[in-house]
XYZ file of C-alpha atoms in Angstrom:
706
model
C 88.906 73.484 -42.072
C 89.334 70.224 -40.211
C 88.412 69.402 -36.644
C 89.336 66.165 -34.933
C 88.572 64.363 -31.719
C 90.856 62.234 -29.608
C 87.884 60.166 -28.391
C 86.656 58.528 -31.576
C 86.441 54.762 -31.751
C 87.555 52.865 -34.832
C 85.068 52.472 -37.667
C 83.612 49.229 -38.989
C 83.162 49.403 -42.742
C 83.421 53.150 -42.534
C 81.223 53.694 -39.481
C 80.711 52.366 -36.029
C 79.271 53.037 -32.657
C 81.405 55.374 -30.598
C 83.267 54.485 -27.453
C 82.360 57.173 -24.958
C 84.957 59.455 -23.429
C 84.829 59.006 -19.682
C 87.016 61.936 -18.657
C 84.734 64.756 -19.883
C 81.036 65.358 -20.167
C 81.123 66.368 -23.815
C 79.978 63.869 -26.415
C 82.480 63.557 -29.250
C 81.334 63.913 -32.825
C 80.812 60.689 -34.709
C 82.895 59.887 -37.762
C 81.393 60.807 -41.092
C 80.722 57.492 -42.710
C 77.684 57.475 -44.928
C 74.860 55.647 -43.253
C 77.028 53.482 -41.088
C 75.650 50.207 -42.402
C 77.670 47.396 -40.910
C 79.008 44.240 -42.481
C 78.770 45.144 -46.158
C 81.310 45.647 -48.919
C 79.684 46.840 -52.192
C 81.297 46.217 -55.559
C 84.511 48.249 -55.909
C 84.314 51.307 -58.120
C 86.832 53.724 -59.589
C 85.529 57.215 -60.465
C 88.893 57.973 -62.153
C 87.744 55.987 -65.161
C 85.521 58.975 -65.996
C 86.773 62.365 -67.138
C 86.692 64.904 -64.331
C 84.582 68.034 -64.902
C 84.351 70.578 -62.105
C 80.968 72.283 -62.380
C 81.606 74.779 -59.603
C 79.883 73.218 -56.631
C 80.501 76.351 -54.548
C 81.792 76.829 -51.031
C 80.692 74.317 -48.397
C 80.486 74.752 -44.653
C 82.061 71.331 -44.189
C 85.174 70.038 -42.467
C 88.027 68.903 -44.670
C 87.983 65.288 -45.695
C 84.266 64.682 -45.250
C 82.088 63.388 -48.062
C 79.905 66.287 -49.266
C 76.446 65.494 -47.810
C 74.219 66.105 -50.791
C 70.638 64.792 -50.719
C 70.438 64.756 -46.902
C 67.898 66.126 -44.504
C 70.604 68.536 -43.308
C 72.132 69.493 -46.696
C 70.902 73.061 -46.220
C 73.397 73.507 -43.364
C 76.308 72.862 -45.742
C 75.428 74.364 -49.090
C 74.321 77.814 -50.258
C 75.253 81.328 -49.243
C 73.573 80.952 -45.817
C 72.563 77.954 -43.743
C 68.903 76.968 -44.058
C 66.761 75.679 -41.167
C 66.846 71.917 -40.747
C 64.403 69.513 -39.216
C 65.815 66.696 -37.050
C 62.168 66.202 -36.151
C 60.132 66.553 -34.127
C 62.282 69.679 -33.538
C 63.348 72.271 -36.115
C 66.718 73.979 -35.748
C 68.319 77.046 -37.285
C 71.756 78.601 -37.119
C 71.942 82.309 -36.386
C 74.640 84.908 -36.847
C 75.765 84.388 -33.231
C 74.518 80.950 -32.244
C 71.529 78.715 -32.893
C 67.818 78.373 -32.153
C 65.182 75.695 -32.077
C 61.436 75.278 -31.982
C 58.768 72.621 -31.953
C 56.797 73.220 -35.199
C 53.089 73.796 -34.903
C 51.358 71.532 -37.398
C 48.519 73.147 -39.344
C 46.448 72.009 -42.295
C 45.429 74.541 -44.924
C 43.585 72.941 -47.820
C 46.007 70.575 -49.539
C 49.036 71.639 -47.457
C 50.064 70.250 -44.071
C 52.716 72.570 -42.671
C 55.066 72.471 -39.740
C 57.546 75.205 -40.563
C 60.538 76.318 -38.545
C 59.619 78.945 -35.937
C 62.327 79.563 -33.323
C 61.188 79.446 -29.684
C 64.491 79.391 -27.861
C 67.557 81.195 -29.192
C 71.072 80.601 -27.893
C 73.506 83.498 -28.195
C 77.300 83.083 -28.108
C 77.611 86.882 -28.090
C 79.917 87.005 -31.113
C 79.582 86.114 -34.804
C 79.989 82.408 -35.515
C 79.638 80.171 -38.578
C 78.277 76.662 -38.397
C 80.516 74.012 -39.963
C 79.402 70.378 -40.256
C 82.301 68.304 -38.869
C 80.702 64.861 -38.700
C 77.571 62.946 -39.609
C 76.181 59.435 -39.809
C 72.794 57.790 -40.360
C 70.972 59.671 -37.610
C 73.294 62.286 -36.138
C 74.982 65.482 -37.291
C 77.653 67.508 -35.475
C 78.089 71.239 -36.217
C 81.004 73.288 -34.912
C 80.227 76.945 -34.220
C 83.371 78.711 -35.400
C 84.318 82.304 -34.499
C 86.120 84.702 -36.791
C 89.489 83.748 -35.331
C 88.876 80.083 -36.322
C 88.268 79.106 -32.704
C 85.463 76.593 -32.152
C 83.208 78.135 -29.473
C 80.759 75.268 -29.233
C 79.507 72.091 -30.781
C 75.867 71.447 -31.705
C 74.685 67.864 -31.942
C 71.474 66.970 -33.826
C 69.793 63.572 -33.674
C 67.331 62.589 -36.365
C 63.997 61.647 -34.842
C 64.698 62.960 -31.343
C 63.063 65.799 -29.370
C 66.475 66.520 -27.796
C 69.008 69.099 -28.885
C 72.545 68.897 -27.424
C 75.257 71.541 -27.146
C 78.827 71.299 -25.846
C 80.831 74.354 -24.913
C 84.409 74.116 -26.214
C 85.506 77.345 -24.500
C 84.455 78.956 -21.233
C 81.390 81.090 -21.957
C 78.172 82.680 -20.842
C 75.555 81.318 -23.208
C 72.536 83.564 -23.713
C 69.265 81.611 -23.643
C 66.846 84.140 -25.082
C 64.033 83.044 -22.735
C 63.931 82.628 -18.989
C 64.377 79.111 -17.565
C 63.895 78.421 -13.883
C 64.257 75.550 -11.419
C 61.535 73.988 -9.289
C 59.280 72.298 -11.840
C 57.063 69.728 -10.192
C 58.368 66.195 -10.443
C 61.783 67.166 -11.848
C 65.155 67.239 -10.041
C 66.339 70.569 -8.632
C 69.291 70.709 -11.059
C 66.959 70.837 -14.088
C 65.479 74.125 -15.289
C 62.365 74.577 -17.407
C 60.450 77.138 -19.410
C 56.804 77.054 -20.419
C 56.414 78.028 -24.057
C 53.183 77.727 -26.011
C 51.770 75.525 -23.206
C 54.664 73.092 -23.570
C 57.493 72.385 -21.105
C 61.043 72.889 -22.352
C 63.602 71.281 -20.028
C 67.270 72.261 -19.940
C 69.377 69.415 -18.602
C 73.084 69.119 -17.847
C 75.118 66.056 -18.772
C 76.997 64.175 -16.116
C 77.177 66.125 -12.837
C 76.556 69.558 -14.360
C 73.969 71.457 -12.227
C 72.219 73.705 -14.755
C 70.237 75.484 -12.083
C 73.483 76.483 -10.357
C 75.014 77.675 -13.620
C 71.969 79.789 -14.582
C 71.830 83.524 -13.883
C 68.773 85.120 -15.449
C 68.932 84.213 -19.129
C 72.668 83.531 -19.066
C 74.135 80.047 -18.612
C 77.751 79.810 -17.475
C 79.556 76.877 -19.103
C 83.153 75.819 -18.950
C 84.930 74.086 -21.812
C 83.762 70.484 -22.142
C 80.442 70.905 -20.399
C 77.294 69.678 -22.244
C 73.682 70.677 -21.964
C 70.573 69.388 -23.730
C 67.132 70.815 -24.369
C 64.151 68.461 -24.289
C 60.725 69.555 -25.444
C 58.055 67.608 -23.566
C 55.623 65.481 -25.583
C 51.894 65.287 -25.201
C 51.248 63.051 -22.172
C 51.666 59.293 -22.714
C 51.295 56.159 -20.675
C 54.850 56.079 -19.357
C 55.161 55.406 -15.607
C 57.256 58.440 -14.729
C 56.281 60.952 -17.418
C 58.654 63.776 -18.200
C 61.053 62.897 -15.394
C 61.935 59.638 -17.086
C 62.764 61.392 -20.344
C 64.818 64.007 -18.499
C 66.984 61.347 -16.877
C 67.669 59.785 -20.278
C 68.517 63.225 -21.678
C 71.415 63.471 -19.198
C 73.187 60.825 -21.294
C 73.677 62.507 -24.676
C 73.602 60.677 -28.001
C 77.004 60.548 -29.663
C 76.364 58.623 -32.888
C 74.370 55.968 -34.659
C 74.747 52.810 -36.650
C 72.443 50.991 -39.059
C 71.897 47.276 -39.552
C 69.502 45.548 -41.902
C 68.519 42.093 -42.940
C 65.953 40.603 -45.255
C 63.945 37.433 -45.389
C 61.605 36.343 -48.187
C 58.754 38.152 -46.439
C 60.176 41.216 -44.688
C 63.117 43.516 -44.334
C 64.216 44.586 -40.865
C 65.925 47.944 -40.288
C 67.662 48.751 -36.997
C 69.090 52.100 -35.949
C 71.253 51.916 -32.847
C 71.997 55.100 -30.912
C 75.259 55.328 -28.951
C 75.293 57.532 -25.859
C 78.112 58.719 -23.610
C 77.247 56.292 -20.817
C 75.464 53.604 -22.785
C 71.932 54.450 -21.708
C 68.791 54.588 -23.870
C 68.099 57.516 -26.200
C 64.938 59.602 -26.361
C 63.684 59.067 -29.917
C 60.348 58.830 -31.696
C 58.633 56.078 -33.656
C 57.224 57.256 -37.003
C 54.136 56.007 -38.867
C 56.209 53.863 -41.230
C 57.875 52.169 -38.207
C 54.707 50.744 -36.678
C 55.954 47.198 -37.013
C 58.422 47.768 -34.161
C 59.664 44.778 -32.228
C 59.626 46.203 -28.721
C 57.162 49.102 -28.997
C 55.101 48.049 -25.949
C 58.131 48.063 -23.689
C 60.107 50.987 -25.113
C 57.490 53.430 -26.400
C 54.207 54.930 -25.112
C 56.096 57.847 -23.501
C 53.932 60.455 -25.162
C 53.438 61.774 -28.674
C 54.150 64.730 -30.943
C 52.024 65.961 -33.804
C 54.268 66.271 -36.863
C 53.834 66.725 -40.608
C 54.552 62.988 -40.892
C 51.671 62.192 -38.566
C 51.625 61.369 -34.873
C 55.056 60.288 -33.623
C 55.309 58.218 -30.473
C 58.138 58.750 -27.951
C 60.417 55.801 -27.129
C 63.273 55.209 -24.753
C 65.583 52.746 -26.493
C 69.118 52.135 -27.628
C 67.925 50.412 -30.814
C 64.818 51.151 -32.826
C 63.969 48.284 -35.204
C 61.085 47.962 -37.624
C 59.912 45.692 -40.397
C 58.857 46.459 -43.973
C 57.294 44.061 -46.491
C 59.745 42.766 -49.069
C 59.000 43.578 -52.723
C 60.560 40.984 -54.935
C 62.038 42.431 -58.162
C 59.924 41.602 -61.202
C 61.187 42.282 -64.706
C 58.557 42.023 -67.404
C 54.912 40.905 -67.014
C 53.212 37.535 -66.787
C 51.176 37.205 -69.971
C 50.402 33.483 -69.578
C 46.713 34.224 -69.027
C 46.200 35.810 -72.458
C 44.319 33.815 -75.069
C 45.458 33.614 -78.678
C 43.382 36.567 -79.871
C 44.624 38.741 -77.040
C 48.236 37.752 -77.721
C 47.840 38.523 -81.421
C 46.341 41.954 -80.707
C 49.095 42.769 -78.247
C 51.724 41.530 -80.682
C 50.451 43.918 -83.310
C 50.768 46.803 -80.863
C 54.307 45.757 -79.903
C 55.317 45.743 -83.548
C 53.854 49.244 -83.952
C 55.557 50.624 -80.843
C 58.870 48.927 -81.669
C 58.892 50.511 -85.110
C 58.325 53.910 -83.533
C 61.048 53.711 -80.893
C 63.578 52.084 -83.211
C 62.977 54.841 -85.745
C 63.661 57.557 -83.182
C 66.750 58.812 -81.326
C 66.609 58.483 -77.561
C 67.135 61.703 -75.544
C 70.656 62.658 -74.552
C 70.129 63.737 -70.925
C 70.185 61.287 -68.040
C 66.525 61.629 -67.026
C 64.682 61.309 -70.327
C 67.422 59.201 -71.847
C 67.227 56.775 -68.956
C 63.419 56.650 -69.139
C 63.581 55.824 -72.819
C 65.998 52.961 -72.237
C 63.796 51.547 -69.475
C 60.741 51.907 -71.730
C 62.390 50.014 -74.545
C 63.755 47.331 -72.253
C 60.171 46.718 -71.125
C 59.015 46.593 -74.748
C 61.729 44.007 -75.421
C 60.385 41.793 -72.616
C 56.966 41.878 -74.223
C 58.389 40.953 -77.606
C 60.235 38.018 -76.050
C 57.126 36.891 -74.155
C 55.026 37.028 -77.328
C 57.584 35.160 -79.444
C 58.370 38.111 -81.721
C 61.948 36.981 -82.258
C 62.918 39.517 -84.910
C 61.377 42.451 -83.079
C 62.949 41.303 -79.825
C 66.398 40.982 -81.452
C 66.174 44.513 -82.886
C 65.056 45.999 -79.576
C 67.749 44.227 -77.605
C 70.439 45.268 -80.034
C 69.304 48.880 -79.842
C 69.021 49.003 -76.050
C 72.365 47.219 -75.588
C 74.103 49.527 -78.038
C 72.806 52.659 -76.297
C 73.704 51.270 -72.873
C 77.230 50.548 -74.121
C 77.437 54.102 -75.476
C 76.411 55.594 -72.148
C 78.751 53.234 -70.275
C 81.828 54.074 -72.301
C 84.120 55.415 -69.546
C 85.842 57.997 -71.772
C 82.692 58.805 -73.760
C 82.705 62.464 -72.768
C 86.175 62.831 -74.252
C 84.770 61.838 -77.639
C 81.316 63.489 -77.657
C 79.279 66.152 -75.867
C 76.449 63.992 -74.622
C 75.256 60.447 -73.752
C 78.123 60.011 -71.344
C 79.062 60.533 -67.702
C 81.660 62.635 -65.909
C 83.088 62.778 -62.396
C 82.250 65.966 -60.464
C 85.190 66.401 -58.014
C 83.635 69.014 -55.737
C 80.416 67.191 -54.896
C 82.090 63.768 -55.373
C 79.336 62.625 -57.649
C 78.733 61.245 -61.144
C 76.966 63.669 -63.517
C 75.645 63.115 -67.015
C 77.279 65.486 -69.476
C 73.860 66.683 -70.686
C 72.253 67.755 -67.411
C 68.596 67.979 -66.527
C 66.560 69.108 -63.475
C 69.707 70.363 -61.707
C 71.530 67.047 -61.893
C 74.830 68.976 -61.810
C 73.869 70.035 -58.270
C 73.087 66.468 -57.232
C 69.347 66.685 -57.853
C 67.337 63.529 -58.649
C 70.293 61.217 -59.329
C 68.455 58.176 -58.000
C 65.521 58.888 -60.324
C 67.817 59.227 -63.334
C 70.239 56.404 -62.636
C 67.484 54.070 -61.477
C 66.226 53.957 -65.051
C 69.686 53.044 -66.342
C 70.067 50.330 -63.706
C 66.599 49.013 -64.529
C 67.256 48.926 -68.266
C 70.636 47.263 -67.756
C 69.234 44.787 -65.236
C 66.471 43.748 -67.640
C 68.429 43.734 -70.891
C 71.570 42.084 -69.471
C 69.862 39.475 -67.267
C 70.943 36.671 -69.614
C 73.825 38.462 -71.315
C 77.004 38.177 -69.239
C 79.096 39.964 -71.889
C 76.796 42.967 -71.713
C 76.990 42.985 -67.882
C 80.789 42.990 -67.992
C 80.882 45.773 -70.583
C 78.538 47.954 -68.548
C 79.835 47.220 -65.060
C 82.610 49.845 -64.703
C 80.161 52.720 -65.244
C 76.873 51.122 -64.114
C 78.514 50.150 -60.829
C 79.550 53.799 -60.458
C 75.939 54.904 -60.973
C 74.851 52.394 -58.333
C 77.536 53.610 -55.924
C 76.672 57.228 -56.586
C 73.204 56.823 -55.148
C 73.415 53.679 -53.025
C 76.951 52.795 -51.918
C 76.395 51.193 -48.517
C 79.267 53.142 -46.904
C 81.664 55.905 -47.919
C 83.660 54.999 -51.015
C 87.344 56.073 -50.911
C 88.301 58.152 -53.898
C 91.847 59.254 -54.784
C 92.702 62.916 -54.460
C 89.973 64.037 -52.144
C 87.049 63.116 -49.891
C 85.077 59.921 -50.473
C 81.752 59.408 -52.217
C 79.133 59.382 -49.444
C 77.450 56.141 -48.520
C 73.700 55.894 -49.088
C 73.811 59.347 -50.586
C 70.052 59.804 -50.959
C 68.463 57.410 -48.469
C 67.317 58.802 -45.116
C 67.313 55.535 -43.203
C 65.405 56.859 -40.199
C 62.584 58.231 -42.367
C 62.763 55.237 -44.705
C 62.825 57.237 -47.937
C 65.131 59.262 -50.176
C 65.675 62.953 -50.680
C 65.762 64.433 -54.204
C 67.324 67.875 -53.794
C 71.102 67.787 -53.874
C 71.717 70.955 -51.880
C 68.308 71.646 -50.274
C 68.255 75.447 -50.610
C 64.842 75.675 -48.939
C 63.471 76.899 -45.624
C 61.311 73.760 -45.344
C 64.256 71.365 -45.581
C 64.812 68.839 -48.327
C 62.059 67.329 -50.431
C 61.103 64.399 -52.624
C 58.303 64.396 -55.121
C 58.272 61.136 -57.112
C 58.505 58.536 -54.383
C 57.574 55.936 -57.019
C 60.679 56.757 -59.029
C 62.718 56.260 -55.874
C 61.115 52.849 -55.483
C 61.876 52.207 -59.117
C 65.520 53.142 -58.524
C 65.967 50.427 -55.914
C 64.029 48.007 -58.145
C 66.552 48.766 -60.838
C 69.385 48.353 -58.365
C 68.081 44.920 -57.416
C 67.736 43.825 -61.046
C 71.260 45.058 -61.822
C 72.609 43.194 -58.783
C 70.865 40.041 -59.998
C 72.350 40.469 -63.480
C 75.827 40.898 -61.988
C 75.452 37.692 -60.053
C 74.191 35.940 -63.171
C 77.332 37.022 -64.977
C 79.518 35.581 -62.242
C 80.501 38.911 -60.651
C 80.743 39.290 -56.890
C 77.884 41.487 -55.672
C 79.401 42.305 -52.274
C 75.988 42.142 -50.609
C 74.363 44.412 -53.161
C 71.574 41.918 -53.896
C 70.356 41.945 -50.308
C 70.974 45.649 -49.835
C 68.882 46.577 -52.896
C 65.935 44.527 -51.615
C 66.216 46.187 -48.229
C 66.165 49.673 -49.807
C 63.273 48.689 -52.032
C 61.222 47.447 -49.079
C 62.053 50.533 -46.995
C 61.213 53.081 -49.707
C 57.974 51.363 -50.748
C 56.731 51.333 -47.155
C 57.441 55.032 -46.650
C 55.993 55.901 -50.060
C 52.699 54.518 -48.855
C 53.035 56.019 -45.349
C 53.613 59.619 -46.490
C 52.722 59.945 -50.177
C 49.761 57.733 -51.197
C 48.262 55.781 -48.267
C 48.842 57.833 -45.121
C 46.372 57.585 -42.286
C 43.791 60.294 -42.889
C 42.244 59.637 -39.450
C 45.477 60.609 -37.672
C 44.709 63.724 -35.586
C 47.959 65.277 -36.829
C 46.470 65.481 -40.329
C 43.115 66.836 -39.182
C 41.804 69.321 -41.734
C 44.032 68.181 -44.607
C 41.963 68.204 -47.774
C 44.149 65.803 -49.745
C 44.223 62.083 -50.146
C 47.703 62.214 -51.704
C 50.632 64.365 -50.636
C 52.820 64.266 -53.723
C 55.535 66.592 -52.457
C 56.994 65.697 -49.081
C 59.367 68.000 -47.210
C 60.575 67.918 -43.629
C 58.676 71.147 -42.953
C 55.482 70.394 -44.861
C 53.623 67.976 -47.094
C 51.454 69.099 -49.960
C 49.430 67.912 -52.911
C 51.474 69.764 -55.510
C 54.161 69.162 -58.114
C 57.139 71.110 -59.414
C 55.847 70.993 -62.986
C 52.054 71.075 -63.285
C 48.918 72.265 -61.543
C 46.775 69.530 -63.144
C 45.166 67.436 -60.384
C 46.139 64.250 -62.206
C 49.788 65.228 -62.054
C 49.918 64.969 -58.265
C 48.903 61.306 -58.373
C 50.610 60.363 -61.604
C 54.013 61.472 -60.445
C 53.873 59.122 -57.436
C 52.660 56.199 -59.573
C 55.060 56.261 -62.521
C 56.836 54.244 -63.752
C 54.484 51.310 -63.423
C 56.547 48.101 -63.461
C 56.257 44.580 -62.150
C 57.003 45.791 -58.604
C 54.338 48.549 -58.513
C 51.775 46.342 -56.815
C 52.709 47.925 -53.480
C 50.617 50.893 -54.580
C 47.428 48.806 -54.774
C 47.361 47.125 -51.408
C 44.471 49.309 -50.162
C 41.776 49.289 -52.921
C 39.596 51.787 -51.092
C 42.489 54.230 -50.976
C 43.297 53.649 -54.647
C 39.697 54.531 -55.533
C 39.796 57.635 -53.312
C 43.115 58.785 -54.778
C 41.817 58.357 -58.308
C 38.611 60.194 -57.469
C 40.655 63.141 -56.147
C 42.963 63.166 -59.191
C 40.187 62.836 -61.764
C 37.486 64.858 -60.031
C 34.845 62.153 -60.121
C 33.475 59.326 -57.995
C 32.508 57.319 -61.063
C 35.730 56.360 -62.777
C 34.218 54.747 -65.851
C 31.137 56.809 -66.662
C 32.975 59.116 -69.066
C 36.056 57.938 -70.964
C 37.240 61.523 -71.454
C 37.897 61.613 -67.706
C 41.156 59.807 -68.435
C 42.297 62.276 -71.116
C 44.625 63.944 -68.626
C 48.290 64.176 -67.842
C 49.551 60.691 -66.870
C 46.302 59.147 -67.997
C 48.114 55.921 -68.905
C 49.772 55.683 -65.507
C 46.479 56.254 -63.706
C 44.750 53.567 -65.775
C 47.412 51.088 -64.705
C 46.935 52.237 -61.098
C 43.160 51.724 -61.474
C 43.779 48.125 -62.639
C 45.054 47.376 -59.146
C 41.444 47.678 -57.981
C 40.683 44.275 -59.452
C 39.816 42.424 -62.680
C 36.570 44.330 -63.358
C 38.293 47.711 -63.138
C 41.180 46.400 -65.232
C 38.705 45.384 -67.934
C 37.127 48.825 -67.814
C 40.533 50.421 -68.013
C 41.320 48.333 -71.106
C 38.309 49.752 -72.910
C 39.583 53.258 -72.207
C 43.227 52.513 -72.917
C 42.724 51.306 -76.482
C 41.546 54.792 -77.500
C 43.589 56.928 -75.129
C 45.214 59.755 -77.110
C 48.866 59.158 -77.944
C 49.936 62.285 -76.038
C 48.577 60.704 -72.844
C 51.114 57.864 -73.049
C 54.028 58.881 -70.835
C 57.413 59.078 -72.572
C 58.675 56.370 -70.207
C 56.025 53.918 -71.396
C 54.241 52.603 -74.503
C 50.700 51.657 -75.383
C 51.953 48.091 -75.569
C 53.046 48.189 -71.934
C 49.792 49.850 -70.904
C 47.655 47.217 -72.604
C 49.806 44.342 -71.402
C 49.659 45.564 -67.786
C 45.882 45.949 -67.957
C 45.360 42.616 -69.688
C 47.542 40.843 -67.103
C 45.421 42.361 -64.309
C 42.092 41.694 -65.984
C 42.685 37.956 -65.738
């Protein structure tokens, strides 16, 4: 079904701030346009070069013409038999059979789990069955129509990512049931605002424009006419703001209508800005997250109170634009081996010859995850061979990697063979490897998988323009699938969504394509997400080196790399353990991050080392971001290995991801890198990850030992 609005402004590169309607109180839905990143035009792509294979994506609660929002924080609203709760945060929201509900999650620590699950506190009843249909979305807002059985839209729910405000517009005359009693007369608030005290927290119900909510309220029933808008604001813990809750209530009268993203990078930092449009142009009530602490105007705009969340303590701000800075991570193919002496180079060269013989004598996997990892592994091995002057070995490795990349990048490959090729999935508007893995046919983990391909191509084709041109039609599609800056028009249907996996507000990606979970979406291997944008940057550089127009991809990739690395530290490996919101959490690493919880756990193993290893791998030249707090590195390793003395017993490292953890330990400094070298030489072969080699392990450690 398709719903339109006569009040939408024109889009800029697929998304723009909205021009407010001045004749009604209702905020219009924003256009669906990916992340709404302005002033960018990525390389053009054509999915029709791939064979189309419909894998049965299932019914979607989504308006016609919109890009299917896989890998979003709100994907659970769209996919699956029934809508899942979603977490705009700090609120959690759920659709019901006859309306919607919200609650402010109570954050609790239980061992290695920090939970803040959905628990409805206020339920709104339309008094008839309705189905929620997503009709618009952008970087920070989602609009859901509540559709009755006769196809009439009864109301419109508007969610804003990172806001304690929930907005609803009646599209027919109605008496909306509130579920709990609200009343006027709260101290310090205007008479037309009603409140309820729930769990020792004030919930304010505010009308937009000149709507007097107190006058429209009769018991637990709110009389609304078509076009009228109300918003619920859950009060924060007290802050330092001059007017407290009253100031936030006044801002809530001016509902958010949409958002837009801008970014820019310098050699030192990347700046991200999310601008919130409101009906009347006033500031929005939003929160500042731990990864956004480098905020330009925090002193002026924030300090309006706080919320305890599973991400840590979030500070309330009144602002139209929230901007923050993240350290830039410059792409780094290969390793610097200039510090090795002749004996060390000879020993490493012997290992490279051994590993090259092994990988060249084997067949790489046929699925996109393990196949991509193997290509990235062998591209790294090639860089070592080049650096060590092993011309014959280097030539054989490059020929092998290039040949496999060309096989994967053959547009009609899936017409000729059953694997090592890509197809176009027309329902989800996504690219899928013919041999699937980890639910890739549902949109799962595409940035992990395709990041390895982009990395391998960016490394192997850096000085090979012919290889770049041969790979570009399909490699550009892989890049667009996970990172197109705005919606990509596709013939015969909706577009590919822009920034499919990146949650710009939270600064990190989401791995589940359809998020069929009550705790929202999730991402486990934040380090593989960082690796994906590292690969994107290297591929962008290779394209430029081959004389191809990158359309801003070079800068965009560095922005995404900076953003993801900062959030990986803020929520996975280096979060503030002294934050009161995490009080009681018995984990130094939370390896599985959801909107409704964070936990030290993995999807695949209960081994303690797995929880750290999965957020370290793959170790590449850009992985230094993980080692910027040596004390935390040591604490994380102690937790993963179950010891405070890392080097007392070499068998300590005979664990899953032992090689990755040794490389992580080398970030502690030269002495620890030397100790890691002693262990690494005898580490059992089965402890070398399939995305790495002993050569890479030893080279990394030797480079860090000095």
